[in-house]
PDB file of C-alpha atoms in Angstrom:
ATOM      1  CA  UNK A  15      21.240   1.687  15.601  1.00  0.00           C
ATOM      2  CA  UNK A  16      18.641  -0.305  17.582  1.00  0.00           C
ATOM      3  CA  UNK A  17      14.999   0.569  17.139  1.00  0.00           C
ATOM      4  CA  UNK A  18      13.242   2.297  20.011  1.00  0.00           C
ATOM      5  CA  UNK A  19      10.410  -0.089  20.766  1.00  0.00           C
ATOM      6  CA  UNK A  20       8.639   2.026  23.408  1.00  0.00           C
ATOM      7  CA  UNK A  21       6.197   3.682  20.973  1.00  0.00           C
ATOM      8  CA  UNK A  22       5.467   0.341  19.295  1.00  0.00           C
ATOM      9  CA  UNK A  23       4.774  -1.133  22.744  1.00  0.00           C
ATOM     10  CA  UNK A  24       2.469   1.805  23.556  1.00  0.00           C
ATOM     11  CA  UNK A  25       0.489   1.237  20.337  1.00  0.00           C
ATOM     12  CA  UNK A  26       0.196  -2.501  21.014  1.00  0.00           C
ATOM     13  CA  UNK A  27      -0.979  -1.738  24.547  1.00  0.00           C
ATOM     14  CA  UNK A  28      -3.607   0.695  23.222  1.00  0.00           C
ATOM     15  CA  UNK A  29      -4.768  -2.032  20.812  1.00  0.00           C
ATOM     16  CA  UNK A  30      -4.842  -4.686  23.534  1.00  0.00           C
ATOM     17  CA  UNK A  31      -8.581  -5.308  23.149  1.00  0.00           C
ATOM     18  CA  UNK A  32      -8.020  -6.568  19.585  1.00  0.00           C
ATOM     19  CA  UNK A  33      -7.148 -10.262  19.533  1.00  0.00           C
ATOM     20  CA  UNK A  34      -4.110 -11.410  17.620  1.00  0.00           C
ATOM     21  CA  UNK A  35      -2.415  -8.072  16.868  1.00  0.00           C
ATOM     22  CA  UNK A  36       1.354  -8.314  16.556  1.00  0.00           C
ATOM     23  CA  UNK A  37       4.248  -6.201  15.321  1.00  0.00           C
ATOM     24  CA  UNK A  38       6.960  -7.338  12.926  1.00  0.00           C
ATOM     25  CA  UNK A  39      10.082  -5.345  11.988  1.00  0.00           C
ATOM     26  CA  UNK A  40       9.899  -3.703   8.555  1.00  0.00           C
ATOM     27  CA  UNK A  41      10.553  -0.366   6.777  1.00  0.00           C
ATOM     28  CA  UNK A  42      13.021   0.561   9.528  1.00  0.00           C
ATOM     29  CA  UNK A  43      10.065   0.343  11.916  1.00  0.00           C
ATOM     30  CA  UNK A  44       7.307  -2.183  12.524  1.00  0.00           C
ATOM     31  CA  UNK A  45       4.417  -3.574  10.529  1.00  0.00           C
ATOM     32  CA  UNK A  46       1.192  -4.254  12.429  1.00  0.00           C
ATOM     33  CA  UNK A  47      -0.660  -7.470  11.670  1.00  0.00           C
ATOM     34  CA  UNK A  48      -4.037  -8.714  12.839  1.00  0.00           C
ATOM     35  CA  UNK A  49      -5.254 -12.281  12.878  1.00  0.00           C
ATOM     36  CA  UNK A  50      -8.473 -12.821  10.956  1.00  0.00           C
ATOM     37  CA  UNK A  51     -10.841 -15.498  12.120  1.00  0.00           C
ATOM     38  CA  UNK A  52     -12.541 -17.509   9.417  1.00  0.00           C
ATOM     39  CA  UNK A  53     -15.824 -15.773   8.744  1.00  0.00           C
ATOM     40  CA  UNK A  54     -18.626 -16.006   6.237  1.00  0.00           C
ATOM     41  CA  UNK A  55     -16.182 -15.119   3.444  1.00  0.00           C
ATOM     42  CA  UNK A  56     -14.140 -18.194   4.329  1.00  0.00           C
ATOM     43  CA  UNK A  57     -11.028 -16.044   4.812  1.00  0.00           C
ATOM     44  CA  UNK A  58      -8.655 -16.616   7.711  1.00  0.00           C
ATOM     45  CA  UNK A  59      -5.048 -15.638   8.336  1.00  0.00           C
ATOM     46  CA  UNK A  60      -3.212 -12.374   8.932  1.00  0.00           C
ATOM     47  CA  UNK A  61      -3.606  -8.938   7.410  1.00  0.00           C
ATOM     48  CA  UNK A  62      -1.112  -6.082   7.374  1.00  0.00           C
ATOM     49  CA  UNK A  63      -3.031  -3.038   8.613  1.00  0.00           C
ATOM     50  CA  UNK A  64      -0.555  -0.573  10.073  1.00  0.00           C
ATOM     51  CA  UNK A  65       2.983   0.754  10.262  1.00  0.00           C
ATOM     52  CA  UNK A  66       4.855   2.143  13.260  1.00  0.00           C
ATOM     53  CA  UNK A  67       7.761   4.312  12.135  1.00  0.00           C
ATOM     54  CA  UNK A  68       9.603   7.166  13.852  1.00  0.00           C
ATOM     55  CA  UNK A  69       7.128   7.283  16.755  1.00  0.00           C
ATOM     56  CA  UNK A  70       4.195   7.597  14.359  1.00  0.00           C
ATOM     57  CA  UNK A  71       1.331   5.182  13.677  1.00  0.00           C
ATOM     58  CA  UNK A  72       0.070   4.853  10.115  1.00  0.00           C
ATOM     59  CA  UNK A  73      -3.110   2.903   9.348  1.00  0.00           C
ATOM     60  CA  UNK A  74      -4.313   1.291   6.117  1.00  0.00           C
ATOM     61  CA  UNK A  75      -6.889   3.369   4.241  1.00  0.00           C
ATOM     62  CA  UNK A  76      -8.969   3.196   1.096  1.00  0.00           C
ATOM     63  CA  UNK A  77     -10.849   5.867  -0.866  1.00  0.00           C
ATOM     64  CA  UNK A  78     -13.722   5.821   1.626  1.00  0.00           C
ATOM     65  CA  UNK A  79     -11.765   5.815   4.901  1.00  0.00           C
ATOM     66  CA  UNK A  80      -8.955   8.152   3.805  1.00  0.00           C
ATOM     67  CA  UNK A  81     -11.300  11.163   3.923  1.00  0.00           C
ATOM     68  CA  UNK A  82     -11.227  11.559   7.701  1.00  0.00           C
ATOM     69  CA  UNK A  83      -7.422  11.316   7.801  1.00  0.00           C
ATOM     70  CA  UNK A  84      -7.105  14.060   5.196  1.00  0.00           C
ATOM     71  CA  UNK A  85      -9.739  16.185   6.967  1.00  0.00           C
ATOM     72  CA  UNK A  86      -7.702  15.829  10.176  1.00  0.00           C
ATOM     73  CA  UNK A  87      -4.606  17.095   8.330  1.00  0.00           C
ATOM     74  CA  UNK A  88      -2.797  13.752   8.429  1.00  0.00           C
ATOM     75  CA  UNK A  89      -0.151  12.781   5.879  1.00  0.00           C
ATOM     76  CA  UNK A  90       0.589   9.486   4.102  1.00  0.00           C
ATOM     77  CA  UNK A  91       3.519   7.282   5.105  1.00  0.00           C
ATOM     78  CA  UNK A  92       6.736   8.337   3.400  1.00  0.00           C
ATOM     79  CA  UNK A  93       9.493   5.764   4.041  1.00  0.00           C
ATOM     80  CA  UNK A  94      11.944   7.823   1.957  1.00  0.00           C
ATOM     81  CA  UNK A  95      11.900  11.273   0.338  1.00  0.00           C
ATOM     82  CA  UNK A  96      11.095   9.742  -3.064  1.00  0.00           C
ATOM     83  CA  UNK A  97       8.572   7.135  -1.929  1.00  0.00           C
ATOM     84  CA  UNK A  98       5.081   7.632  -0.504  1.00  0.00           C
ATOM     85  CA  UNK A  99       2.644   4.862   0.429  1.00  0.00           C
ATOM     86  CA  UNK A 100      -0.672   6.597  -0.138  1.00  0.00           C
ATOM     87  CA  UNK A 101      -2.717   3.759   1.378  1.00  0.00           C
ATOM     88  CA  UNK A 102      -1.216   4.289   4.856  1.00  0.00           C
ATOM     89  CA  UNK A 103      -2.011   7.517   6.700  1.00  0.00           C
ATOM     90  CA  UNK A 104      -0.852   8.907  10.025  1.00  0.00           C
ATOM     91  CA  UNK A 105      -3.291   8.399  12.899  1.00  0.00           C
ATOM     92  CA  UNK A 106      -4.227  11.651  14.681  1.00  0.00           C
ATOM     93  CA  UNK A 107      -2.687  12.200  18.138  1.00  0.00           C
ATOM     94  CA  UNK A 108      -6.100  12.482  19.820  1.00  0.00           C
ATOM     95  CA  UNK A 109      -7.036   9.071  18.387  1.00  0.00           C
ATOM     96  CA  UNK A 110      -3.775   7.546  19.661  1.00  0.00           C
ATOM     97  CA  UNK A 111      -4.448   8.810  23.173  1.00  0.00           C
ATOM     98  CA  UNK A 112      -7.995   7.404  23.271  1.00  0.00           C
ATOM     99  CA  UNK A 113      -7.995   3.575  23.287  1.00  0.00           C
ATOM    100  CA  UNK A 114     -11.662   3.342  22.254  1.00  0.00           C
ATOM    101  CA  UNK A 115     -11.156   5.680  19.302  1.00  0.00           C
ATOM    102  CA  UNK A 116      -7.954   3.899  18.295  1.00  0.00           C
ATOM    103  CA  UNK A 117      -9.741   0.542  18.382  1.00  0.00           C
ATOM    104  CA  UNK A 118     -12.380   1.962  16.038  1.00  0.00           C
ATOM    105  CA  UNK A 119      -9.817   3.376  13.595  1.00  0.00           C
ATOM    106  CA  UNK A 120      -7.655   0.217  13.741  1.00  0.00           C
ATOM    107  CA  UNK A 121     -10.689  -2.040  13.227  1.00  0.00           C
ATOM    108  CA  UNK A 122     -11.570  -0.005  10.163  1.00  0.00           C
ATOM    109  CA  UNK A 123      -7.979  -0.367   8.876  1.00  0.00           C
ATOM    110  CA  UNK A 124      -8.155  -4.134   9.435  1.00  0.00           C
ATOM    111  CA  UNK A 125     -11.419  -4.247   7.507  1.00  0.00           C
ATOM    112  CA  UNK A 126      -9.808  -2.307   4.635  1.00  0.00           C
ATOM    113  CA  UNK A 127      -6.798  -4.656   4.633  1.00  0.00           C
ATOM    114  CA  UNK A 128      -8.883  -7.849   4.695  1.00  0.00           C
ATOM    115  CA  UNK A 129      -9.286  -9.639   1.369  1.00  0.00           C
TER     116      UNK A 129
END
C-alpha cells in the first residue's frame, strides 16, 4: 500500500523556514533530517530529529525537553505494539498548526539530536 505523503508534505511546508530539512522513508513512514552547518563544535552533517507516521509528527526529546510533551498529554512513538521509542514524542496539534511554534519545537529537537 503506498504511503500517503500529504501529511509529510504539510509538515515539511510548516518547517520551510529551516534550511536543509528533508524526509526519508523509514518505519513505514518518514524520518525527518536536518542539515547541520559546521559550527564552533566542528560538527557538520545531518541529524535525525523527527518521525512522520500515520499522520502524526514525533520529535526527538531528551530528559529536559520531554517534560512539555508529557505535560501536554503527548505519547511516545510506538512503531509496533511491543516497541516504543521513548526519545520521540508526538507534537501537539496546536504546535503543528502554528508554524512559528513548530519551528521552535523542531529547532529544539534538532539541538537534542545534534552530537
